[in-house]
């Protein structure tokens, strides 16, 4: 799975947690989950759980803390997928 | 100086009607909301009927954001949000606000979180999958979940709390909101209660052998307050909400006023003098009524209608006895009395708020709703009050003053006195 494919899937995971559909449609690697997508910080946990389920990977607490912008989310998911 | 308190908005999610127009139509016509529950047969319950609102979960999206909706599982919270938002809009207020509404609080009661939804939590923890629970469990497991969702949606900035006093919860929430305004702490209060009787809570009541079990094949006849064949109550689920306002505040904005709360009282029989965890001390019941009447500054003879607790057990007769003594009225001199539970069952913590919305509608539309399922009135009750006091069909009548009481496990009692609004 390349970065573009991961991004497409990630957008689906993020969708239920943001009301800003325009920002979601325009998501790029620099998009900040909290600042740009206005996601409630408490929901980051839910996004990580959804991503774990989607990709069938385990994201530990240290990796989870890196998932601030879309690009870093993709980094974490990519590295977890490669580690499999 | 104490302030006058009026009701300016109502919302309801009842087994026999979701939304005020449907509910009003149902209580005028004596429409039952009790249905057969195939799951309860499967689970070997003795009682297999229940009052459950025809609630469309997706409709919650009309009230809360898609993000809030995603992950909302607590049925009681869904009912509560719906009743509260409907009441708020009914009072003529907008949902959205940028600033907190400092002058408005919320007291919304319930008894237990949705155990059916919590089952998923228990299973995950037991399976060592606690990491998968996510962020939305705590807010729905906490008793104040329902008030948190409501106050968050509306930006309420006054006192926000959740009360719980078993079957007296709803009436008590209304009284507590009334007190907030009466003594000047708030201008507006959103009050009410919600209950979802899931199979686990229902099962626990079933095991106490206090539920109706002889009418499983005739669900609409199963809830029989004041009848000779009253053989236990039928559990019900739902919610209701009221908007209470300081009278001057309501008049200044030209609000439609449904009714005034003249007085209220809440107490406990102390689980003494015949009272226990499950039975009321008659002295406590009578005191709650007389204290509410005194607080309201009315004469007991002015009461036109009693909305009783009357759950359809042996205790109905004792309740009537307590009313006759507390008001010093009996026989033909007793007021009209009705029990909404004949139509919707016993909605536990939500009973008081749903029944209060029914009370307000009866005051507003000048009628006493029927008691259904009393083709065989309890002879012990007819020794106390005249048959004519127990309407079997809707009675058209000016209801100027209505007494509403609920009594709950833990020997707790609350009585409210509602009246037509008269600006004198």
Short mmCIF file of C-alpha atoms in Angstrom, two decimals:
data_model
loop_
_atom_site.label_atom_id
_atom_site.label_comp_id
_atom_site.label_asym_id
_atom_site.label_seq_id
_atom_site.Cartn_x
_atom_site.Cartn_y
_atom_site.Cartn_z
CA UNK A 1 0.00 0.00 0.00
CA UNK A 2 1.58 3.33 -1.07
CA UNK A 3 1.17 6.68 0.66
CA UNK A 4 -1.63 7.83 -1.64
CA UNK A 5 -3.59 4.69 -0.98
CA UNK A 6 -3.09 5.08 2.76
CA UNK A 7 -4.22 8.72 2.54
CA UNK A 8 -7.42 7.73 0.73
CA UNK A 9 -8.24 5.17 3.40
CA UNK A 10 -7.28 7.57 6.20
CA UNK A 11 -9.75 10.16 4.91
CA UNK A 12 -12.55 7.62 5.40
CA UNK A 13 -11.38 6.98 8.96
CA UNK A 14 -11.26 10.71 9.74
CA UNK A 15 -14.67 11.48 8.20
CA UNK A 16 -16.93 10.74 11.21
CA UNK A 17 -14.74 12.88 13.48
CA UNK A 18 -14.81 16.17 11.59
CA UNK A 19 -17.67 18.45 10.61
CA UNK A 20 -15.49 20.37 8.16
CA UNK A 21 -16.12 18.39 5.00
CA UNK A 22 -14.36 20.96 2.79
CA UNK A 23 -11.13 20.68 4.74
CA UNK A 24 -11.47 16.90 4.69
CA UNK A 25 -11.82 16.84 0.91
CA UNK A 26 -8.71 19.04 0.61
CA UNK A 27 -6.62 16.98 3.02
CA UNK A 28 -2.87 16.78 2.29
CA UNK A 29 0.16 15.56 4.24
CA UNK A 30 0.44 18.90 6.10
CA UNK A 31 -3.17 18.94 7.35
CA UNK A 32 -3.24 19.16 11.16
CA UNK A 33 -5.95 16.96 12.66
CA UNK A 34 -6.85 19.29 15.51
CA UNK A 35 -6.07 22.72 14.04
CA UNK A 36 -7.29 22.23 10.47
CA UNK A 37 -9.90 19.50 10.74
CA UNK A 38 -11.15 20.78 14.17
CA UNK A 39 -11.11 17.27 15.55
CA UNK A 40 -11.69 17.05 19.31
CA UNK A 41 -8.39 15.94 20.87
CA UNK A 42 -10.21 13.22 22.83
CA UNK A 43 -11.25 11.66 19.52
CA UNK A 44 -7.63 11.08 18.42
CA UNK A 45 -7.78 7.91 20.50
CA UNK A 46 -10.81 6.74 18.51
CA UNK A 47 -9.07 7.50 15.22
CA UNK A 48 -6.09 5.39 16.28
CA UNK A 49 -8.39 2.52 17.31
CA UNK A 50 -10.22 2.75 13.97
CA UNK A 51 -6.88 2.80 12.09
CA UNK A 52 -5.65 -0.26 14.00
CA UNK A 53 -8.77 -2.11 12.99
CA UNK A 54 -8.68 -0.94 9.39
CA UNK A 55 -5.05 -1.89 8.75
CA UNK A 56 -4.94 -4.76 11.23
CA UNK A 57 -1.88 -3.28 12.94
CA UNK A 58 -1.05 -2.27 16.48
CA UNK A 59 -0.09 1.34 17.11
CA UNK A 60 1.67 1.76 20.45
CA UNK A 61 1.39 4.83 22.67
CA UNK A 62 4.66 6.35 21.46
CA UNK A 63 3.68 6.05 17.81
CA UNK A 64 0.20 7.36 18.57
CA UNK A 65 1.67 10.55 19.97
CA UNK A 66 3.33 11.26 16.61
CA UNK A 67 -0.03 11.24 14.78
CA UNK A 68 -0.60 15.01 14.72
CA UNK A 69 -0.65 15.84 11.03
CA UNK A 70 -1.86 13.61 8.22
CA UNK A 71 1.70 13.02 6.99
CA UNK A 72 2.84 11.70 10.38
CA UNK A 73 -0.25 9.46 10.53
CA UNK A 74 0.75 7.99 7.18
CA UNK A 75 4.35 7.56 8.42
CA UNK A 76 3.19 5.55 11.42
CA UNK A 77 0.73 3.40 9.46
CA UNK A 78 3.30 2.78 6.71
CA UNK A 79 5.98 1.69 9.17
CA UNK A 80 3.54 -0.57 11.05
CA UNK A 81 2.46 -2.19 7.77
CA UNK A 82 6.09 -2.78 6.76
CA UNK A 83 6.87 -4.32 10.16
CA UNK A 84 4.27 -7.00 9.56
CA UNK B 1 -37.45 37.72 47.63
CA UNK B 2 -38.79 34.57 46.10
CA UNK B 3 -39.64 34.52 42.40
CA UNK B 4 -42.61 32.96 40.57
CA UNK B 5 -41.74 30.04 38.31
CA UNK B 6 -43.55 29.10 35.11
CA UNK B 7 -43.31 26.33 32.53
CA UNK B 8 -42.70 27.64 29.01
CA UNK B 9 -41.53 24.59 27.07
CA UNK B 10 -42.13 20.84 27.05
CA UNK B 11 -40.70 17.84 25.22
CA UNK B 12 -41.49 14.15 25.56
CA UNK B 13 -40.37 10.72 24.39
CA UNK B 14 -43.08 8.39 25.65
CA UNK B 15 -43.99 4.77 24.87
CA UNK B 16 -47.33 6.04 23.54
CA UNK B 17 -46.04 9.03 21.63
CA UNK B 18 -42.76 10.67 20.67
CA UNK B 19 -43.16 14.44 20.55
CA UNK B 20 -45.86 16.54 22.21
CA UNK B 21 -48.57 16.36 19.48
CA UNK B 22 -48.47 12.54 19.31
CA UNK B 23 -48.33 12.26 23.10
CA UNK B 24 -51.27 14.65 23.60
CA UNK B 25 -53.35 12.69 21.13
CA UNK B 26 -52.47 9.42 22.89
CA UNK B 27 -53.33 10.60 26.41
CA UNK B 28 -56.61 12.14 25.24
CA UNK B 29 -57.63 8.87 23.64
CA UNK B 30 -56.25 6.44 26.21
CA UNK B 31 -53.77 4.91 23.77
CA UNK B 32 -51.54 2.25 25.28
CA UNK B 33 -47.83 2.14 24.49
CA UNK B 34 -47.31 -1.31 26.03
CA UNK B 35 -46.04 -3.99 23.67
CA UNK B 36 -45.07 -7.64 23.77
CA UNK B 37 -41.28 -8.13 23.91
CA UNK B 38 -40.19 -11.35 22.18
CA UNK B 39 -36.71 -11.03 23.74
CA UNK B 40 -38.19 -11.23 27.23
CA UNK B 41 -39.92 -14.46 26.35
CA UNK B 42 -36.62 -15.81 25.07
CA UNK B 43 -34.94 -14.75 28.32
CA UNK B 44 -37.57 -16.59 30.42
CA UNK B 45 -38.79 -13.44 32.15
CA UNK B 46 -42.13 -13.71 33.94
CA UNK B 47 -43.20 -10.31 32.61
CA UNK B 48 -42.88 -10.09 28.82
CA UNK B 49 -44.40 -6.72 28.04
CA UNK B 50 -42.92 -3.24 28.26
CA UNK B 51 -43.45 0.37 27.32
CA UNK B 52 -40.84 1.34 24.77
CA UNK B 53 -40.97 4.52 22.66
CA UNK B 54 -41.08 4.21 18.86
CA UNK B 55 -37.80 6.04 18.74
CA UNK B 56 -35.83 6.44 15.52
CA UNK B 57 -32.17 6.61 16.53
CA UNK B 58 -31.14 8.37 13.29
CA UNK B 59 -33.48 11.26 14.18
CA UNK B 60 -30.92 12.32 16.78
CA UNK B 61 -28.97 13.85 13.90
CA UNK B 62 -31.58 16.61 13.88
CA UNK B 63 -30.35 17.69 17.30
CA UNK B 64 -26.64 16.87 17.58
CA UNK B 65 -23.67 16.99 15.23
CA UNK B 66 -22.66 14.04 13.14
CA UNK B 67 -19.47 13.77 15.22
CA UNK B 68 -21.42 13.61 18.49
CA UNK B 69 -23.87 11.15 16.95
CA UNK B 70 -21.02 8.86 15.84
CA UNK B 71 -20.26 6.70 18.85
CA UNK B 72 -23.37 7.60 20.85
CA UNK B 73 -24.74 4.34 22.24
CA UNK B 74 -26.57 5.24 25.46
CA UNK B 75 -30.29 4.89 24.74
CA UNK B 76 -31.26 6.89 27.83
CA UNK B 77 -29.02 9.73 26.63
CA UNK B 78 -30.64 9.67 23.18
CA UNK B 79 -34.11 9.92 24.72
CA UNK B 80 -32.98 12.72 27.04
CA UNK B 81 -31.36 14.78 24.28
CA UNK B 82 -34.53 14.53 22.17
CA UNK B 83 -36.90 15.58 24.95
CA UNK B 84 -34.61 18.41 26.05
CA UNK B 85 -34.02 19.83 22.56
CA UNK B 86 -37.74 19.66 21.75
CA UNK B 87 -38.60 21.47 25.01
CA UNK B 88 -35.97 24.15 24.31
CA UNK B 89 -37.32 24.80 20.81
CA UNK B 90 -40.90 24.65 22.12
CA UNK B 91 -40.05 27.52 24.49
CA UNK B 92 -38.97 29.52 21.45
CA UNK B 93 -35.21 29.41 21.98
CA UNK B 94 -32.44 28.84 19.42
CA UNK B 95 -30.04 25.91 19.88
CA UNK B 96 -26.84 27.65 18.78
CA UNK B 97 -24.90 30.13 20.85
CA UNK B 98 -21.30 31.34 20.84
CA UNK B 99 -21.30 32.44 24.47
CA UNK B 100 -22.30 30.30 27.47
CA UNK B 101 -25.85 30.95 28.62
CA UNK B 102 -24.83 31.88 32.17
CA UNK B 103 -28.40 32.43 33.37
CA UNK B 104 -29.56 28.90 32.51
CA UNK B 105 -28.89 25.60 34.27
CA UNK B 106 -29.87 21.99 33.74
CA UNK B 107 -30.99 19.32 36.19
CA UNK B 108 -31.73 16.08 34.39
CA UNK B 109 -32.09 12.83 36.28
CA UNK B 110 -31.71 9.17 35.48
CA UNK B 111 -31.15 5.95 37.36
CA UNK B 112 -28.54 3.81 35.61
CA UNK B 113 -26.48 4.07 32.45
CA UNK B 114 -27.58 1.92 29.53
CA UNK B 115 -26.33 -1.46 30.78
CA UNK B 116 -26.91 -3.03 27.38
CA UNK B 117 -24.43 -0.54 25.87
CA UNK B 118 -22.07 -1.04 28.81
CA UNK B 119 -22.07 -4.79 28.17
CA UNK B 120 -19.75 -4.14 25.25
CA UNK B 121 -17.36 -2.37 27.63
CA UNK B 122 -17.40 -5.24 30.10
CA UNK B 123 -16.79 -7.79 27.34
CA UNK B 124 -13.82 -5.86 25.94
CA UNK B 125 -12.23 -5.41 29.36
CA UNK B 126 -12.71 -9.10 30.18
CA UNK B 127 -11.16 -10.03 26.82
CA UNK B 128 -8.09 -7.90 27.67
CA UNK B 129 -9.01 -5.46 24.89
CA UNK B 130 -9.28 -2.33 27.02
CA UNK B 131 -7.24 -0.43 24.41
CA UNK B 132 -10.18 -0.71 22.04
CA UNK B 133 -12.71 1.07 24.24
CA UNK B 134 -11.99 4.55 22.93
CA UNK B 135 -12.92 7.98 24.20
CA UNK B 136 -16.70 7.78 24.24
CA UNK B 137 -17.37 5.31 27.05
CA UNK B 138 -16.79 7.42 30.14
CA UNK B 139 -19.08 10.25 29.04
CA UNK B 140 -21.92 7.78 28.51
CA UNK B 141 -21.29 5.64 31.58
CA UNK B 142 -21.25 8.57 33.98
CA UNK B 143 -24.61 9.42 35.51
CA UNK B 144 -24.22 13.01 34.38
CA UNK B 145 -23.80 11.90 30.76
CA UNK B 146 -27.28 13.04 29.81
CA UNK B 147 -26.91 16.51 31.37
CA UNK B 148 -23.47 16.87 29.78
CA UNK B 149 -24.76 16.22 26.28
CA UNK B 150 -27.76 18.53 26.75
CA UNK B 151 -25.89 21.41 28.36
CA UNK B 152 -23.05 21.10 25.86
CA UNK B 153 -25.37 21.32 22.89
CA UNK B 154 -27.12 24.40 24.27
CA UNK B 155 -24.15 26.08 25.94
CA UNK B 156 -25.91 26.18 29.30
CA UNK B 157 -23.72 27.95 31.85
CA UNK B 158 -25.69 27.78 35.10
CA UNK B 159 -25.71 24.89 37.55
CA UNK B 160 -25.56 21.58 35.70
CA UNK B 161 -26.24 18.40 37.64
CA UNK B 162 -27.86 15.00 37.53
CA UNK B 163 -30.15 13.80 40.28
CA UNK B 164 -31.21 10.29 41.11
CA UNK B 165 -33.91 9.22 43.53
CA UNK B 166 -35.45 6.14 41.92
CA UNK B 167 -39.06 6.67 40.83
CA UNK B 168 -39.16 10.17 42.35
CA UNK B 169 -36.24 11.35 40.16
CA UNK B 170 -38.27 13.21 37.54
CA UNK B 171 -40.49 15.14 39.93
CA UNK B 172 -37.46 15.87 42.08
CA UNK B 173 -35.49 17.26 39.11
CA UNK B 174 -38.39 19.63 38.42
CA UNK B 175 -38.51 20.70 42.05
CA UNK B 176 -34.76 21.34 42.15
CA UNK B 177 -34.96 23.48 39.02
CA UNK B 178 -37.94 25.31 40.49
CA UNK B 179 -35.92 26.10 43.62
CA UNK B 180 -33.01 27.44 41.55
CA UNK B 181 -35.29 30.00 39.94
CA UNK B 182 -37.46 30.68 42.97
CA UNK B 183 -34.45 31.78 44.99
CA UNK B 184 -32.89 33.79 42.18
CA UNK B 185 -29.94 31.58 41.22
CA UNK B 186 -31.08 31.14 37.60
CA UNK B 187 -33.49 32.71 35.15
CA UNK B 188 -34.12 29.53 33.20
CA UNK B 189 -33.74 25.84 34.02
CA UNK B 190 -33.95 22.88 31.68
CA UNK B 191 -35.22 20.03 33.85
CA UNK B 192 -36.38 16.47 33.30
CA UNK B 193 -35.32 12.86 33.39
CA UNK B 194 -34.74 9.88 31.15
CA UNK B 195 -34.77 6.13 31.55
CA UNK B 196 -33.98 3.18 29.36
CA UNK B 197 -35.00 -0.09 30.96
CA UNK B 198 -32.59 -2.51 29.31
CA UNK B 199 -32.94 -6.29 29.76
CA UNK B 200 -30.56 -6.35 32.73
CA UNK B 201 -32.39 -3.74 34.77
CA UNK B 202 -35.73 -5.20 33.69
CA UNK B 203 -34.56 -8.69 34.69
CA UNK B 204 -33.62 -7.49 38.16
CA UNK B 205 -37.13 -6.13 38.67
CA UNK B 206 -38.60 -9.33 37.21
CA UNK B 207 -36.73 -11.34 39.80
CA UNK B 208 -38.25 -9.21 42.58
CA UNK B 209 -41.68 -10.47 41.42
CA UNK B 210 -43.09 -6.98 41.32
CA UNK B 211 -43.94 -6.96 37.60
CA UNK B 212 -47.20 -7.75 35.81
CA UNK B 213 -47.17 -11.33 34.51
CA UNK B 214 -50.78 -12.34 33.83
CA UNK B 215 -51.37 -10.25 30.72
CA UNK B 216 -48.39 -11.18 28.55
CA UNK B 217 -50.77 -12.18 25.75
CA UNK B 218 -52.70 -8.89 26.03
CA UNK B 219 -49.96 -6.26 26.35
CA UNK B 220 -52.29 -3.25 26.21
CA UNK B 221 -54.20 -4.58 29.22
CA UNK B 222 -51.11 -5.41 31.29
CA UNK B 223 -50.73 -2.11 33.17
CA UNK B 224 -53.75 -1.91 35.48
CA UNK B 225 -53.40 0.73 38.20
CA UNK B 226 -56.28 0.83 40.69
CA UNK B 227 -57.90 -2.31 39.29
CA UNK B 228 -58.70 -5.41 41.33
CA UNK B 229 -56.48 -7.40 38.96
CA UNK B 230 -53.48 -5.06 39.28
CA UNK B 231 -50.73 -7.62 39.62
CA UNK B 232 -47.52 -5.66 39.33
CA UNK B 233 -46.14 -2.87 37.22
CA UNK B 234 -45.02 -2.84 33.60
CA UNK B 235 -41.58 -1.28 33.05
CA UNK B 236 -41.45 1.62 30.64
CA UNK B 237 -38.73 3.72 29.03
CA UNK B 238 -38.64 7.29 27.84
CA UNK B 239 -37.84 10.87 28.78
CA UNK B 240 -39.42 14.25 29.22
CA UNK B 241 -38.13 17.76 29.68
CA UNK B 242 -39.55 21.06 30.86
CA UNK B 243 -38.28 24.59 30.46
CA UNK B 244 -38.83 26.50 33.69
CA UNK B 245 -38.51 30.28 33.71
CA UNK B 246 -38.59 33.16 36.10
CA UNK B 247 -42.03 34.70 35.49
CA UNK B 248 -40.71 38.22 34.83
CA UNK B 249 -38.16 36.87 32.38
CA UNK B 250 -40.87 34.93 30.56
CA UNK B 251 -43.25 37.91 30.46
CA UNK B 252 -40.52 40.26 29.22
CA UNK B 253 -39.88 38.09 26.21
CA UNK B 254 -43.57 37.44 25.59
CA UNK B 255 -43.26 33.70 26.16
CA UNK B 256 -46.21 31.35 25.94
CA UNK B 257 -46.82 30.15 29.49
CA UNK B 258 -48.17 26.63 29.91
CA UNK B 259 -48.53 26.56 33.68
CA UNK B 260 -47.12 27.81 36.95
CA UNK B 261 -45.48 25.74 39.66
CA UNK B 262 -47.01 26.97 42.89
CA UNK B 263 -45.09 24.81 45.34
CA UNK B 264 -43.24 21.57 45.87
CA UNK B 265 -41.92 19.28 48.53
CA UNK B 266 -39.47 16.41 48.64
CA UNK B 267 -38.79 14.21 51.63
CA UNK B 268 -38.22 10.67 52.85
CA UNK B 269 -40.15 8.54 55.27
CA UNK B 270 -36.76 7.57 56.70
CA UNK B 271 -37.50 3.86 56.08
CA UNK B 272 -39.27 3.94 59.44
CA UNK B 273 -42.91 3.61 60.46
CA UNK B 274 -43.70 0.93 57.88
CA UNK B 275 -41.34 2.42 55.32
CA UNK B 276 -38.47 0.34 53.94
CA UNK B 277 -36.16 0.21 50.94
CA UNK B 278 -39.15 -0.72 48.78
CA UNK B 279 -42.22 0.52 50.67
CA UNK B 280 -43.14 4.06 51.69
CA UNK B 281 -43.73 5.20 55.23
CA UNK B 282 -47.32 6.57 54.93
CA UNK B 283 -46.39 9.48 57.20
CA UNK B 284 -43.70 10.55 54.72
CA UNK B 285 -46.07 10.35 51.75
CA UNK B 286 -48.71 12.40 53.53
CA UNK B 287 -46.15 14.95 54.71
CA UNK B 288 -44.82 15.45 51.18
CA UNK B 289 -48.36 16.20 49.99
CA UNK B 290 -49.30 18.51 52.86
CA UNK B 291 -45.96 20.33 52.70
CA UNK B 292 -46.38 20.90 48.95
CA UNK B 293 -49.94 22.18 49.48
CA UNK B 294 -48.72 24.53 52.22
CA UNK B 295 -45.78 25.73 50.12
CA UNK B 296 -48.21 26.43 47.26
CA UNK B 297 -50.45 28.46 49.56
CA UNK B 298 -53.58 26.66 48.40
CA UNK B 299 -56.45 24.96 50.16
CA UNK B 300 -56.57 21.18 49.53
CA UNK B 301 -60.17 21.65 48.31
CA UNK B 302 -58.84 23.63 45.33
CA UNK B 303 -57.14 20.58 43.82
CA UNK B 304 -59.02 19.55 40.66
CA UNK B 305 -56.90 16.60 39.62
CA UNK B 306 -54.30 14.28 41.13
CA UNK B 307 -51.73 12.67 38.88
CA UNK B 308 -50.88 9.74 41.11
CA UNK B 309 -47.84 7.54 41.37
CA UNK B 310 -50.16 4.47 41.16
CA UNK B 311 -47.99 1.79 39.60
CA UNK B 312 -50.53 -1.09 39.57
CA UNK B 313 -49.53 -2.99 42.68
CA UNK B 314 -51.07 -3.64 46.09
CA UNK B 315 -49.69 -0.24 47.09
CA UNK B 316 -52.25 1.65 44.93
CA UNK B 317 -54.86 1.34 47.67
CA UNK B 318 -52.47 2.63 50.34
CA UNK B 319 -51.48 5.53 48.12
CA UNK B 320 -55.14 6.55 47.72
CA UNK B 321 -55.59 6.23 51.46
CA UNK B 322 -52.64 8.56 52.00
CA UNK B 323 -54.08 11.12 49.56
CA UNK B 324 -57.48 11.03 51.30
CA UNK B 325 -55.88 11.65 54.68
CA UNK B 326 -53.36 14.25 53.51
CA UNK B 327 -56.01 16.29 51.70
CA UNK B 328 -58.82 15.46 54.12
CA UNK B 329 -61.01 14.64 51.12
CA UNK B 330 -62.74 11.35 50.38
CA UNK B 331 -65.79 9.77 48.75
CA UNK B 332 -67.46 12.12 46.28
CA UNK B 333 -65.44 15.03 47.66
CA UNK B 334 -62.18 13.52 46.39
CA UNK B 335 -60.61 15.18 43.31
CA UNK B 336 -60.32 13.41 39.98
CA UNK B 337 -57.35 11.04 39.97
CA UNK B 338 -55.49 9.35 37.16
CA UNK B 339 -52.42 7.27 36.48
CA UNK B 340 -50.57 7.71 33.20
CA UNK B 341 -48.93 4.36 33.96
CA UNK B 342 -52.10 2.62 32.76
CA UNK B 343 -51.03 3.66 29.24
CA UNK B 344 -47.23 3.72 29.33
CA UNK B 345 -46.20 1.58 32.29
CA UNK B 346 -43.81 2.72 34.95
CA UNK B 347 -40.94 4.69 33.41
CA UNK B 348 -39.01 4.68 36.72
CA UNK B 349 -36.81 7.78 36.85
CA UNK B 350 -38.57 9.19 33.77
CA UNK B 351 -42.06 8.66 35.26
CA UNK B 352 -42.14 11.99 37.08
CA UNK B 353 -41.13 14.10 34.11
CA UNK B 354 -43.35 12.34 31.55
CA UNK B 355 -46.30 12.47 33.95
CA UNK B 356 -45.59 16.16 34.60
CA UNK B 357 -45.71 16.89 30.87
CA UNK B 358 -49.07 15.06 30.83
CA UNK B 359 -50.14 17.19 33.81
CA UNK B 360 -49.25 20.41 31.99
CA UNK B 361 -51.10 19.29 28.86
CA UNK B 362 -54.21 18.49 30.92
CA UNK B 363 -54.08 21.95 32.51
CA UNK B 364 -53.63 23.56 29.11
CA UNK B 365 -56.21 21.58 27.19
CA UNK B 366 -58.78 21.39 30.00
CA UNK B 367 -59.18 17.66 30.41
CA UNK B 368 -58.36 14.74 32.70
CA UNK B 369 -56.91 11.83 30.76
CA UNK B 370 -58.55 8.43 31.12
CA UNK B 371 -57.31 5.57 33.27
CA UNK B 372 -57.36 2.54 31.04
CA UNK B 373 -57.76 -1.07 32.20
CA UNK B 374 -60.05 -0.46 35.16
CA UNK B 375 -63.01 -2.53 34.14
CA UNK B 376 -62.70 -3.98 37.65
CA UNK B 377 -61.88 -1.18 40.10
CA UNK B 378 -60.22 -2.30 43.32
CA UNK B 379 -63.05 -2.54 45.90
CA UNK B 380 -60.68 -1.34 48.63
CA UNK B 381 -60.15 1.88 46.67
CA UNK B 382 -63.91 2.37 46.15
CA UNK B 383 -64.34 2.27 49.93
CA UNK B 384 -62.14 5.38 50.05
CA UNK B 385 -63.18 7.41 47.02
CA UNK B 386 -66.18 7.56 44.69
CA UNK B 387 -66.00 5.69 41.41
CA UNK B 388 -66.72 8.98 39.64
CA UNK B 389 -63.31 10.31 40.72
CA UNK B 390 -61.56 7.77 38.49
CA UNK B 391 -62.14 8.75 34.85
CA UNK B 392 -62.36 5.83 32.42
CA UNK B 393 -62.60 8.11 29.39
CA UNK B 394 -61.21 11.61 28.99
CA UNK B 395 -63.16 14.13 31.07
CA UNK B 396 -63.49 17.68 29.76
CA UNK B 397 -62.97 19.97 32.72
CA UNK B 398 -61.09 23.11 33.68
CA UNK B 399 -58.03 21.90 35.56
CA UNK B 400 -56.89 24.89 37.59
CA UNK B 401 -54.79 23.08 40.17
CA UNK B 402 -53.15 19.70 39.79
CA UNK B 403 -51.13 17.74 42.35
CA UNK B 404 -48.45 15.44 40.94
CA UNK B 405 -46.57 13.05 43.19
CA UNK B 406 -44.09 10.22 42.82
CA UNK B 407 -42.75 7.84 45.44
CA UNK B 408 -39.58 5.80 45.01
CA UNK B 409 -37.40 3.03 46.35
CA UNK B 410 -35.39 4.26 49.29
CA UNK B 411 -38.66 5.66 50.73
CA UNK B 412 -38.38 8.98 48.90
CA UNK B 413 -41.34 11.19 48.00
CA UNK B 414 -41.82 14.31 45.90
CA UNK B 415 -44.98 16.29 45.30
CA UNK B 416 -45.47 19.20 42.90
CA UNK B 417 -48.42 21.60 42.69
CA UNK B 418 -49.04 22.90 39.17
CA UNK B 419 -51.65 25.51 38.28
CA UNK B 420 -53.01 27.39 35.32
CA UNK B 421 -51.09 30.62 34.92
CA UNK B 422 -53.06 33.59 36.19
CA UNK B 423 -51.21 36.90 36.12
CA UNK B 424 -52.60 38.45 39.28
#
